[in-house]
Coordinates of C-alpha atoms (C1' of nucleotides) and ligand atoms in Angstrom, one line a residue:
Chain A
M1 CA 0.0 0.0 0.0
I2 CA 2.6 2.5 1.1
G3 CA 5.2 0.9 -1.1
W4 CA 8.7 -0.5 -0.4
V5 CA 11.4 1.3 1.5
R6 CA 13.8 2.9 -1.0
L7 CA 17.4 2.6 -0.1
E8 CA 19.8 5.1 -1.7
S9 CA 22.8 3.0 -1.9
G10 CA 22.9 -0.2 -3.8
A11 CA 21.7 -2.7 -1.2
V12 CA 18.2 -3.9 -1.8
T13 CA 16.4 -5.7 1.0
T14 CA 13.2 -7.6 0.5
R15 CA 10.7 -7.5 3.4
S16 CA 7.8 -9.6 4.4
S17 CA 4.6 -7.7 3.8
T18 CA 3.6 -7.8 7.4
D19 CA 6.0 -5.1 8.5
A20 CA 5.8 -3.1 5.4
A21 CA 7.3 0.4 5.5
R22 CA 6.3 1.1 9.0
V23 CA 7.4 4.7 9.3
I24 CA 4.9 6.3 11.5
P25 CA 5.2 10.1 11.6
E26 CA 6.3 11.6 14.8
A27 CA 3.1 13.7 15.0
T28 CA 1.1 10.6 14.7
V29 CA 3.1 8.8 17.4
A30 CA 2.4 11.7 19.8
R31 CA -1.4 11.3 19.2
L32 CA -1.6 7.5 19.5
P33 CA -1.6 7.7 23.3
V34 CA -4.4 10.2 23.2
Y35 CA -6.4 7.8 21.1
L36 CA -5.6 5.0 23.5
R37 CA -6.9 6.9 26.4
A38 CA -10.1 7.9 24.5
L39 CA -10.7 4.3 23.7
T40 CA -10.2 3.2 27.2
A41 CA -12.7 5.8 28.3
L42 CA -15.2 4.5 25.7
A43 CA -14.7 0.9 26.7
D44 CA -15.3 1.9 30.4
N45 CA -18.6 3.4 29.4
G46 CA -19.5 0.0 27.8
I47 CA -19.2 1.2 24.2
R48 CA -18.0 -1.7 21.9
T49 CA -17.9 0.0 18.6
C50 CA -17.3 3.6 17.4
S51 CA -16.9 5.6 14.3
S52 CA -13.9 7.7 13.5
E53 CA -16.1 10.7 14.2
D54 CA -16.9 9.4 17.7
L55 CA -13.3 8.6 18.5
A56 CA -12.1 11.9 17.1
T57 CA -14.5 13.8 19.3
A58 CA -13.4 11.9 22.4
A59 CA -9.8 12.5 21.6
G60 CA -10.2 16.1 20.7
V61 CA -9.0 15.9 17.1
N62 CA -10.4 16.2 13.6
S63 CA -11.7 12.9 12.2
A64 CA -9.8 13.1 9.0
K65 CA -6.6 13.4 10.9
L66 CA -7.6 10.4 13.2
R67 CA -8.3 8.2 10.3
K68 CA -5.0 9.2 8.6
D69 CA -3.2 8.4 11.8
L70 CA -4.8 5.0 12.2
S71 CA -4.1 4.2 8.6
Y72 CA -0.3 4.1 9.4
L73 CA -1.0 1.2 11.6
G74 CA -3.0 -0.8 9.2
S75 CA -6.6 -1.2 8.3
Y76 CA -8.3 -2.0 11.5
G77 CA -11.7 -0.5 10.8
T78 CA -14.7 -1.7 8.8
R79 CA -16.1 0.6 6.2
G80 CA -19.7 1.5 6.9
V81 CA -19.4 0.3 10.5
G82 CA -16.4 1.8 12.2
Y83 CA -13.9 0.4 14.7
D84 CA -14.2 -2.3 17.4
V85 CA -13.1 -0.5 20.5
D86 CA -11.3 -3.3 22.2
Y87 CA -9.6 -4.5 19.1
L88 CA -8.4 -1.1 18.0
R89 CA -7.2 -0.5 21.6
Y90 CA -5.1 -3.6 21.5
Q91 CA -3.5 -2.7 18.2
I92 CA -2.6 0.7 19.3
A93 CA -1.2 -0.6 22.6
R94 CA 0.8 -3.1 20.8
E95 CA 2.2 -0.5 18.3
I96 CA 3.2 1.8 21.1
G97 CA 4.6 -1.0 23.1
V98 CA 2.6 -0.7 26.3
T99 CA 1.4 -4.3 26.1
Q100 CA 4.6 -5.1 27.8
D101 CA 5.8 -3.7 31.1
W102 CA 8.4 -0.9 31.1
P103 CA 10.6 -0.6 34.3
V104 CA 11.4 3.0 35.2
V105 CA 13.7 4.7 37.6
I106 CA 13.0 8.1 39.1
V107 CA 15.9 10.3 40.2
G108 CA 15.4 13.2 42.5
I109 CA 12.8 12.5 45.2
G110 CA 11.8 16.1 46.1
N111 CA 8.5 17.8 45.8
L112 CA 8.0 16.6 42.2
G113 CA 9.6 13.2 42.6
H114 CA 7.2 12.5 45.5
A115 CA 4.2 13.3 43.4
L116 CA 5.5 11.1 40.5
A117 CA 6.2 8.2 42.9
N118 CA 2.6 8.4 44.1
Y119 CA 1.1 8.7 40.6
S120 CA -1.1 5.7 39.9
G121 CA -1.4 6.6 36.2
F122 CA 2.1 5.2 35.8
R123 CA 1.3 1.6 36.7
S124 CA -2.1 1.6 35.0
R125 CA -0.4 2.4 31.7
G126 CA 2.4 -0.2 31.6
F127 CA 5.1 1.6 33.5
R128 CA 6.5 0.2 36.8
V129 CA 8.6 2.3 39.1
V130 CA 11.4 -0.1 40.1
A131 CA 13.4 2.5 42.1
L132 CA 13.5 5.9 43.6
L133 CA 16.9 7.4 43.8
D134 CA 18.3 10.6 45.5
A135 CA 21.6 12.0 46.4
D136 CA 20.5 13.4 49.7
P137 CA 21.5 11.0 52.5
A138 CA 18.6 12.4 54.6
L139 CA 16.0 11.0 52.2
V140 CA 17.7 7.6 51.7
G141 CA 15.9 4.9 53.5
R142 CA 12.6 6.7 53.7
T143 CA 9.8 5.0 51.8
V144 CA 7.7 6.8 49.4
A145 CA 4.6 5.1 47.9
D146 CA 5.8 1.8 49.4
I147 CA 9.2 2.1 47.7
A148 CA 12.4 2.7 49.6
V149 CA 14.5 5.7 48.5
R150 CA 18.0 4.5 47.6
P151 CA 21.2 6.3 47.1
F152 CA 21.9 7.7 43.6
D153 CA 25.0 5.4 43.3
D154 CA 22.8 2.3 43.3
L155 CA 21.7 3.4 39.8
D156 CA 24.1 0.9 38.1
E157 CA 23.0 -2.0 40.1
I158 CA 19.3 -1.3 39.7
V159 CA 19.4 -0.7 36.0
R160 CA 21.3 -3.9 35.4
E161 CA 19.1 -6.0 37.7
H162 CA 15.8 -4.8 36.2
D163 CA 17.0 -4.1 32.7
V164 CA 15.7 -0.5 32.9
A165 CA 15.5 1.4 29.7
I166 CA 13.6 4.6 30.8
G167 CA 14.8 7.0 33.4
V168 CA 13.0 10.1 34.9
I169 CA 15.0 13.2 36.0
A170 CA 13.3 15.2 38.7
T171 CA 16.4 16.8 40.2
P172 CA 17.2 20.6 40.2
A173 CA 18.4 21.8 36.8
H174 CA 22.1 22.1 37.8
A175 CA 22.2 18.3 38.5
A176 CA 20.2 17.2 35.3
Q177 CA 23.2 16.9 32.9
D178 CA 25.2 14.8 35.4
V179 CA 22.3 12.5 36.1
A180 CA 21.7 12.1 32.4
D181 CA 25.3 11.2 31.7
R182 CA 25.2 8.6 34.4
M183 CA 22.0 7.1 33.1
V184 CA 23.3 7.0 29.5
G185 CA 26.6 5.6 30.8
I186 CA 24.7 2.6 32.2
G187 CA 22.7 2.0 29.1
I188 CA 19.5 3.9 29.7
T189 CA 18.3 5.0 26.2
S190 CA 15.1 7.0 27.0
I191 CA 15.0 10.0 29.4
L192 CA 12.0 12.0 30.6
N193 CA 13.4 15.3 32.0
F194 CA 11.4 17.5 34.3
A195 CA 14.4 19.8 35.1
P196 CA 14.3 23.2 33.3
A197 CA 17.7 22.5 31.6
V198 CA 18.8 21.3 28.2
V199 CA 20.5 17.9 28.5
A200 CA 22.8 16.7 25.7
V201 CA 22.8 13.1 25.0
P202 CA 24.5 11.0 22.4
E203 CA 22.8 9.8 19.2
G204 CA 20.4 6.9 19.8
V205 CA 19.2 8.2 23.2
D206 CA 15.8 9.9 23.3
V207 CA 15.1 12.8 25.7
R208 CA 11.7 14.3 26.1
K209 CA 11.3 17.3 28.4
V210 CA 8.3 18.5 30.4
D211 CA 8.6 22.1 31.4
L212 CA 5.9 23.8 33.4
S213 CA 7.4 27.2 33.1
I214 CA 7.6 27.0 29.3
E215 CA 3.9 26.0 29.1
L216 CA 2.9 28.9 31.3
Q217 CA 5.0 31.3 29.2
I218 CA 3.3 30.2 26.0
L219 CA 0.0 30.8 27.6
A220 CA 1.2 34.2 28.8
Y221 CA 2.3 35.2 25.2
H222 CA -1.2 34.4 23.9
E223 CA -2.9 36.0 26.9
Q224 CA -1.0 39.2 26.4
R225 CA -2.0 39.3 22.8
K226 CA -5.7 38.8 23.7
A227 CA -5.3 41.7 26.2
N228 CA -3.7 44.0 23.8
G229 CA -6.9 45.1 21.9
G230 CA -6.9 46.2 18.3
A231 CA -4.9 44.8 15.5
E232 CA -2.8 42.5 17.4
A233 CA -5.7 40.9 19.2
A234 CA -7.5 40.5 15.8
A235 CA -4.5 38.7 14.4
A236 CA -4.2 36.5 17.4
A237 CA -8.0 35.6 17.3
A238 CA -7.7 34.9 13.6
D239 CA -5.2 32.1 14.0
G240 CA -7.7 29.9 15.7
V241 CA -6.0 29.6 19.0
D242 CA -7.1 26.3 20.5
A243 CA -3.6 25.0 21.1
A244 CA -3.2 22.0 23.4
G245 CA -0.2 21.4 21.1
G246 CA 2.8 20.8 23.0
G247 CA 4.5 17.8 22.8
A248 CA 6.1 18.7 23.0
A249 CA 7.2 18.8 21.6
Chain B
M1 CA 10.5 43.8 6.1
I2 CA 7.9 41.1 6.3
G3 CA 5.3 43.2 4.5
W4 CA 1.8 44.3 5.2
V5 CA -0.9 42.0 6.4
R6 CA -3.1 40.9 3.6
L7 CA -6.9 41.1 4.2
E8 CA -9.0 38.8 2.1
S9 CA -12.2 40.9 2.2
G10 CA -12.3 44.6 1.1
A11 CA -11.4 46.4 4.4
V12 CA -7.9 47.7 4.4
T13 CA -6.4 48.8 7.7
T14 CA -3.3 50.9 7.9
R15 CA -0.9 50.1 10.7
S16 CA 1.9 52.0 12.4
S17 CA 5.1 50.5 11.3
T18 CA 6.1 49.7 14.9
D19 CA 3.8 46.7 15.3
A20 CA 4.3 45.6 11.7
A21 CA 2.9 42.2 10.9
R22 CA 3.7 40.6 14.1
V23 CA 2.6 37.0 13.3
I24 CA 5.1 34.9 15.3
P25 CA 4.8 31.2 14.3
E26 CA 3.5 28.9 17.0
A27 CA 6.6 26.8 16.8
T28 CA 8.8 29.9 17.4
V29 CA 6.6 30.9 20.4
A30 CA 7.2 27.6 22.0
R31 CA 10.9 28.0 21.7
L32 CA 11.2 31.6 23.0
P33 CA 11.0 30.5 26.6
V34 CA 13.9 28.1 26.0
Y35 CA 16.0 31.0 24.7
L36 CA 15.1 33.1 27.6
R37 CA 16.3 30.4 29.9
A38 CA 19.5 29.9 28.1
L39 CA 20.1 33.6 28.1
T40 CA 19.5 33.8 31.9
A41 CA 22.0 31.0 32.4
L42 CA 24.6 32.9 30.2
A43 CA 24.0 36.0 32.1
D44 CA 24.4 34.1 35.4
N45 CA 27.8 33.0 34.2
G46 CA 28.8 36.6 33.6
I47 CA 28.6 36.4 29.8
R48 CA 27.5 39.7 28.3
T49 CA 27.7 39.0 24.6
C50 CA 26.9 35.8 22.6
S51 CA 26.7 34.6 19.0
S52 CA 23.8 32.9 17.6
E53 CA 25.9 29.8 17.6
D54 CA 26.6 30.1 21.4
L55 CA 23.0 30.7 22.3
A56 CA 21.8 27.9 19.9
T57 CA 24.1 25.4 21.6
A58 CA 22.9 26.5 25.1
A59 CA 19.3 26.2 24.0
G60 CA 19.8 22.9 22.3
V61 CA 18.8 24.0 18.8
N62 CA 20.3 24.7 15.4
S63 CA 21.7 28.2 15.0
A64 CA 19.8 28.9 11.7
K65 CA 16.5 28.1 13.5
L66 CA 17.5 30.4 16.3
R67 CA 18.3 33.3 14.1
K68 CA 15.1 32.8 12.1
D69 CA 13.1 32.7 15.3
L70 CA 14.7 35.9 16.6
S71 CA 14.2 37.6 13.3
Y72 CA 10.4 37.5 13.9
L73 CA 10.9 39.7 17.0
G74 CA 13.0 42.3 15.1
S75 CA 16.7 42.9 14.5
Y76 CA 18.2 42.9 18.0
G77 CA 21.7 41.5 17.0
T78 CA 24.7 43.1 15.5
R79 CA 26.3 41.6 12.4
G80 CA 29.9 40.5 13.1
V81 CA 29.4 40.7 16.8
G82 CA 26.3 38.8 18.0
Y83 CA 23.7 39.6 20.6
D84 CA 23.9 41.6 23.9
V85 CA 22.6 39.0 26.4
D86 CA 20.7 41.4 28.7
Y87 CA 19.1 43.4 25.9
L88 CA 18.0 40.3 24.0
R89 CA 16.7 38.7 27.2
Y90 CA 14.6 41.8 28.0
Q91 CA 13.3 41.9 24.3
I92 CA 12.2 38.1 24.5
A93 CA 10.7 38.6 28.0
R94 CA 8.7 41.6 26.8
E95 CA 7.5 39.7 23.7
I96 CA 6.4 36.7 25.7
G97 CA 4.8 38.9 28.3
V98 CA 6.8 37.9 31.4
T99 CA 8.0 41.4 32.2
Q100 CA 4.6 41.7 33.9
D101 CA 3.3 39.5 36.7
W102 CA 0.7 36.9 35.9
P103 CA -1.6 35.8 38.8
V104 CA -2.4 32.0 38.7
V105 CA -4.8 29.8 40.5
I106 CA -4.2 26.1 41.1
V107 CA -7.1 23.8 41.5
G108 CA -6.7 20.3 43.0
I109 CA -4.1 20.2 45.8
G110 CA -3.3 16.6 45.8
N111 CA 0.2 15.1 45.1
L112 CA 0.7 17.1 42.1
G113 CA -0.9 20.3 43.4
H114 CA 1.4 20.2 46.4
A115 CA 4.5 19.9 44.2
L116 CA 3.3 22.8 42.0
A117 CA 2.5 25.0 45.0
N118 CA 6.0 24.4 46.3
Y119 CA 7.6 25.1 43.0
S120 CA 9.8 28.1 43.1
G121 CA 10.2 28.2 39.3
F122 CA 6.7 29.7 39.2
R123 CA 7.6 33.0 41.0
S124 CA 11.1 33.5 39.4
R125 CA 9.5 33.5 36.0
G126 CA 6.8 36.0 36.4
F127 CA 4.0 33.8 37.7
R128 CA 2.4 34.4 41.1
V129 CA 0.2 31.7 42.7
V130 CA -2.7 33.7 44.2
A131 CA -4.8 30.8 45.4
L132 CA -4.9 27.1 46.0
L133 CA -8.4 25.6 45.6
D134 CA -9.7 22.1 46.4
A135 CA -13.1 20.5 46.7
D136 CA -12.0 18.4 49.7
P137 CA -13.2 19.9 52.9
A138 CA -10.4 18.0 54.8
L139 CA -7.8 20.0 52.8
V140 CA -9.4 23.4 53.1
G141 CA -7.8 25.5 55.7
R142 CA -4.4 23.7 55.6
T143 CA -1.6 25.9 54.2
V144 CA 0.7 24.7 51.5
A145 CA 3.8 26.7 50.7
D146 CA 2.5 29.5 52.9
I147 CA -0.8 29.7 51.0
A148 CA -4.1 28.7 52.5
V149 CA -6.1 26.1 50.6
R150 CA -9.5 27.5 50.0
P151 CA -12.8 25.8 48.9
F152 CA -13.2 25.5 45.2
D153 CA -16.4 27.7 45.3
D154 CA -14.2 30.6 46.2
L155 CA -12.9 30.6 42.6
D156 CA -15.2 33.4 41.4
E157 CA -14.3 35.7 44.2
I158 CA -10.5 35.1 43.8
V159 CA -10.5 35.4 40.1
R160 CA -12.4 38.8 40.2
E161 CA -10.3 40.1 43.1
H162 CA -6.9 39.4 41.5
D163 CA -8.0 39.6 37.9
V164 CA -6.7 36.0 37.2
A165 CA -6.3 35.0 33.5
I166 CA -4.5 31.7 34.0
G167 CA -5.7 28.6 35.7
V168 CA -4.0 25.3 36.5
I169 CA -6.0 22.0 36.7
A170 CA -4.4 19.4 38.9
T171 CA -7.5 17.4 39.8
P172 CA -8.4 13.8 38.8
A173 CA -9.3 13.4 35.1
H174 CA -13.1 13.0 35.9
A175 CA -13.2 16.5 37.4
A176 CA -11.2 18.3 34.8
Q177 CA -14.0 19.3 32.4
D178 CA -16.2 20.6 35.2
V179 CA -13.3 22.7 36.7
A180 CA -12.5 24.0 33.1
D181 CA -16.1 25.0 32.7
R182 CA -16.2 26.8 35.9
M183 CA -12.9 28.6 35.1
V184 CA -14.1 29.7 31.6
G185 CA -17.4 30.8 33.1
I186 CA -15.7 33.3 35.3
G187 CA -13.4 34.6 32.6
I188 CA -10.3 32.6 32.7
T189 CA -8.9 32.4 29.2
S190 CA -5.8 30.3 29.6
I191 CA -5.7 26.8 31.2
L192 CA -2.8 24.4 31.9
N193 CA -4.2 21.0 32.3
F194 CA -2.4 18.2 34.1
A195 CA -5.3 15.8 34.2
P196 CA -5.2 13.1 31.5
A197 CA -8.4 14.2 30.0
V198 CA -9.4 16.2 26.9
V199 CA -11.1 19.4 28.0
A200 CA -13.3 21.2 25.5
V201 CA -13.3 25.0 25.7
P202 CA -14.9 27.7 23.7
E203 CA -13.1 29.7 21.0
G204 CA -10.7 32.2 22.4
V205 CA -9.7 30.1 25.4
D206 CA -6.3 28.4 25.3
V207 CA -5.7 25.0 26.7
R208 CA -2.3 23.4 27.0
K209 CA -1.9 19.9 28.4
V210 CA 0.9 18.3 30.2
D211 CA 0.6 14.6 30.2
L212 CA 3.3 12.4 31.8
S213 CA 1.8 9.2 30.6
I214 CA 1.7 10.3 27.0
E215 CA 5.4 11.4 27.2
L216 CA 6.3 8.0 28.6
Q217 CA 4.4 6.2 25.9
I218 CA 6.1 8.2 23.2
L219 CA 9.4 7.1 24.7
A220 CA 8.2 3.5 25.0
Y221 CA 7.4 3.5 21.3
H222 CA 10.8 4.5 20.2
E223 CA 12.3 2.2 22.8
Q224 CA 10.5 -0.7 21.4
R225 CA 11.7 0.1 17.9
K226 CA 15.3 0.3 19.2
A227 CA 14.9 -3.1 20.8
N228 CA 13.4 -4.8 17.8
G229 CA 16.6 -5.3 15.9
G230 CA 16.9 -5.5 12.0
A231 CA 15.1 -3.6 9.5
E232 CA 12.7 -1.7 11.9
A233 CA 15.6 -0.6 14.1
A234 CA 17.5 0.6 11.1
A235 CA 14.6 2.7 10.0
A236 CA 14.2 4.1 13.5
A237 CA 17.8 5.0 13.7
A238 CA 17.7 6.6 10.3
D239 CA 15.1 9.2 11.3
G240 CA 17.6 10.8 13.6
V241 CA 15.7 10.3 16.9
D242 CA 16.7 13.1 19.1
A243 CA 13.3 14.3 19.9
A244 CA 12.7 16.6 22.9
G245 CA 9.8 17.9 20.7
G246 CA 6.9 18.4 22.8
G247 CA 4.8 20.9 22.4
A248 CA 3.9 21.4 21.3
A249 CA 3.5 20.2 20.5
Chain C
dC1 C1' -30.4 -8.7 -6.3
dG2 C1' -29.9 -3.6 -6.8
dC3 C1' -29.7 0.6 -4.6
dA4 C1' -29.2 4.0 -1.0
dT5 C1' -26.6 4.9 3.0
dT6 C1' -22.8 4.8 6.0
dT7 C1' -18.0 5.2 7.0
dT8 C1' -13.3 4.0 6.2
dG9 C1' -8.7 4.5 3.7
dT10 C1' -6.3 7.3 0.6
dT11 C1' -5.1 11.0 -2.6
dC12 C1' -4.4 15.7 -3.4
dT13 C1' -3.4 20.3 -2.1
dC14 C1' -2.0 23.7 0.8
dA15 C1' 0.2 25.6 4.9
dC16 C1' 3.7 25.4 8.1
dG17 C1' 8.3 24.5 9.8
dT18 C1' 13.3 23.5 9.1
dT19 C1' 17.6 24.0 7.0
dC20 C1' 20.9 25.7 3.7
dA21 C1' 23.3 29.3 1.8
dC22 C1' 24.6 33.8 1.1
dA23 C1' 24.4 39.0 0.8
dA24 C1' 24.6 42.7 4.0
dA25 C1' 26.6 44.8 7.9
dC26 C1' 29.7 45.2 11.4
dT27 C1' 34.7 44.9 13.6
dC28 C1' 39.6 44.7 13.6
dC29 C1' 44.0 44.9 11.7
dT30 C1' 47.3 46.8 8.7
Chain D
dA1 C1' 41.0 53.8 4.2
dG2 C1' 40.7 49.3 2.7
dG3 C1' 40.5 44.5 3.0
dA4 C1' 40.1 40.2 5.7
dG5 C1' 37.2 38.0 8.9
dT6 C1' 32.8 37.5 11.5
dT7 C1' 28.1 37.0 12.2
dT8 C1' 23.5 38.4 11.4
dG9 C1' 19.1 38.4 8.8
dT10 C1' 16.6 36.3 5.2
dG11 C1' 15.2 34.3 0.6
dA12 C1' 14.6 30.0 -1.3
dA13 C1' 14.4 24.8 -1.3
dC14 C1' 12.8 21.1 1.0
dG15 C1' 10.3 18.1 4.1
dT16 C1' 6.5 17.3 7.1
dG17 C1' 1.7 17.7 8.6
dA18 C1' -3.3 19.1 8.3
dG19 C1' -7.5 19.1 6.1
dA20 C1' -10.8 18.5 2.2
dA21 C1' -12.6 15.6 -0.8
dC22 C1' -13.7 11.3 -2.7
dA23 C1' -13.5 6.3 -4.2
dA24 C1' -13.9 1.8 -2.2
dA25 C1' -16.1 -1.3 0.8
dA26 C1' -19.3 -2.7 4.0
dT27 C1' -24.4 -2.7 5.6
dG28 C1' -29.4 -2.7 5.3
dC29 C1' -33.7 -2.3 3.0
dG30 C1' -37.0 -3.1 -0.5
Ligands
LIG301 N1 7.9 21.0 42.0 C1 7.2 21.2 40.8 O1 6.0 21.2 40.8 C2 8.0 21.3 39.5 C3 7.3 21.6 38.4 C4 8.0 21.6 37.2 C5 9.3 21.4 37.2 N2 10.0 21.2 38.3 C6 11.4 20.9 38.3 O2 11.6 19.5 38.7 C7 12.8 19.4 39.4 C8 12.5 18.9 40.8 O3 11.7 19.9 41.5 P1 11.4 19.7 43.0 O4 10.4 20.8 43.4 O5 11.0 18.3 43.3 O6 12.8 20.0 43.6 P2 13.3 19.6 45.1 O7 14.5 20.4 45.4 O8 12.2 19.5 46.0 O9 13.8 18.1 44.9 C9 15.0 17.8 44.1 C10 15.6 16.5 44.7 O10 16.7 16.1 43.8 C11 17.7 15.6 44.7 N3 19.0 15.7 44.0 C12 19.7 16.9 43.9 N4 20.9 16.6 43.1 C13 20.8 15.3 42.9 C14 21.7 14.5 42.2 N5 22.8 14.9 41.6 N6 21.4 13.1 42.1 C15 20.2 12.7 42.6 N7 19.4 13.4 43.3 C16 19.6 14.8 43.5 C17 17.7 16.4 46.0 O11 18.2 15.8 47.0 C18 16.1 16.6 46.1 O12 15.5 15.6 46.9 C19 13.4 20.8 39.4 O13 14.3 20.9 38.4 C20 12.3 21.8 39.2 O14 12.7 22.9 38.5 C21 9.4 21.1 39.5
LIG302 N1 0.9 12.8 40.7 C1 1.5 13.0 39.6 O1 2.7 13.0 39.6 C2 0.9 13.2 38.4 C3 1.6 13.2 37.2 C4 0.9 13.5 36.0 C5 -0.4 13.7 36.0 N2 -1.0 13.7 37.1 C6 -2.5 14.0 37.1 O2 -2.7 15.1 37.9 C7 -4.0 15.0 38.5 C8 -3.7 15.2 40.0 O3 -2.9 14.1 40.4 P1 -2.7 13.9 41.9 O4 -1.7 12.8 42.0 O5 -2.3 15.1 42.6 O6 -4.2 13.4 42.4 P2 -4.7 13.5 43.9 O7 -5.9 12.5 43.9 O8 -3.6 13.4 44.9 O9 -5.2 15.0 44.0 C9 -6.4 15.4 43.3 C10 -7.0 16.6 44.2 O10 -8.1 17.2 43.4 C11 -9.1 17.5 44.4 N3 -10.3 17.5 43.6 C12 -11.1 16.5 43.1 N4 -12.1 16.9 42.5 C13 -12.2 18.2 42.5 C14 -13.0 19.2 42.0 N5 -14.1 18.9 41.3 N6 -12.6 20.5 42.2 C15 -11.5 20.8 43.0 N7 -10.7 19.9 43.5 C16 -11.0 18.6 43.3 C17 -9.1 16.3 45.3 O11 -9.6 16.7 46.5 C18 -7.6 16.0 45.5 O12 -7.0 16.8 46.5 C19 -4.6 13.8 38.1 O13 -5.4 14.0 37.0 C20 -3.4 13.0 37.6 O14 -3.8 12.0 36.7 C21 -0.5 13.5 38.3

DNA sequence: CGCATTTTGTTCTCACGTTCACAAACTCCT
DNA sequence: AGGAGTTTGTGAACGTGAGAACAAAATGCG
């Protein structure tokens, strides 16, 4: 359907048709979890089938975009009928990789680290917090959310023992790069960074950042334009501000 | 430089040249706070002048992108020299609107609400938490970060008194839409939503969402592709995964 | 069965965002 | 003053994403 993968240099590989050209656009990847959440909500309400229009409404997107996104995964709907909620849910979960369990370590058990440790949405979505780490000796030994806080230097041991691939940084900004370097050094290849700092990582390691201040500043920018009446406000209104875009990136 | 704003229908408005065609792309708006943070870091290190290359490195972006982004604000650099750190910092802050103080209310003082209330990065970036609200009578009256928790029904009074434009939702997902509706009803026009739920708002209201689970699931997707060796991994590696894209998107 | 109706999957077009590449503008040195 | 060296600001090329529109496929009804 989408065609074969072109290779610029000579080598030509044949592929089984099952994994044909699976290059899912990044923008689509970022929306799949939203669809998954919407499907779960529908299933919880006892809905077994839905149209792209229904699901799009539940996910807060346009139905054309939804259908196009789903088409990258395959043809899991039925024309004239719609999608089977449970079936589609499973397919998306499998595509994202949340049918399996992902062990996660959290580094920096301060205000935010406490909240994260207590967050139930972690576990319910296929992520398991295997360790809480902090450099502060006063915190080590305390238990948060039934997990003992351990010294940061235990990172190596824990990552090896549980085969951890995902690390969360919730330390102050000045420590973020050091923590990231240690994580990468031990083989962690995905990092979620809550510290307001740019962390540099080698090729092959993914970093996603969550920055509250940036989100607020983006809101402030639009707010300022709304407040400044006249031409500027008109221009701001015209671009259909509805946002909820981040994601990131 | 950028030309006049074209209007599709007859009406032609003249503009003073000072606010000429200020249509800053959304992607640029999302990066301006990052530049601001990088400039602050440079200033803290005593650096008074920097090139686009320096600043780009500090902000974790490509220098061409940085220069193009800054060009939407005006010409604040000097060719052959670079940018004056303090001057550029002020210009960006003014553009975003963080030279003024933004009053903010936080609704839902659970795990996350506590962390947010204690977050110092709020205040230092031009945002002032004027109230903490919760529906739970057991929480009302307690003080968190020197601010008394007040009943959710005080929202109207507080918003009117402090002229609040920005609201933060940190309640469970099932309460998010109700809280948003109340906020919008009183005149809040910017919402930062931490609950994993789609909230619908009328035109003219901005919603940005921060969703930890989604970020982790995006990481899991890429992680899965890295793990699945062979063709898929090759494709994943080829698309230069370096992410940190949020935001926005 | 044939036809109207519904809804998906896909194609096409346009808008937006990124990156390259270079002229313009500035400094410094001789 | 003039030329070499820097660095900005921006035009143009390219790639990605969004949305409209529609053909293809399924259902249901007479
Ligand atoms: N609190 C919030 O709501 C919030 C919101 C957005 C972003 N953030 C950011 O998240 C980070 C954490 O915020 P917080 O309020 O929890 O801060 P915090 O000071 O309460 O906690 C930071 C924790 O990190 C630990 N730490 C410091 N250096 C370390 C190191 N090298 N290795 C391991 N642990 C180390 C400290 O001991 C402390 O327990 C900060 O960067 C902050 O800017 C916080
Ligand atoms: N804890 C985390 O680290 C974390 C991370 C990401 C997202 N979230 C999301 O943030 C939200 C809050 O998480 P939490 O862990 O703080 O939950 P929580 O249950 O600890 O706190 C929720 C608070 O909201 C209050 N509340 C409930 N309904 C309300 C209403 N209608 N009006 C006002 N207040 C109301 C409750 O009384 C409670 O104090 C949840 O939606 C959660 O999914 C939490």
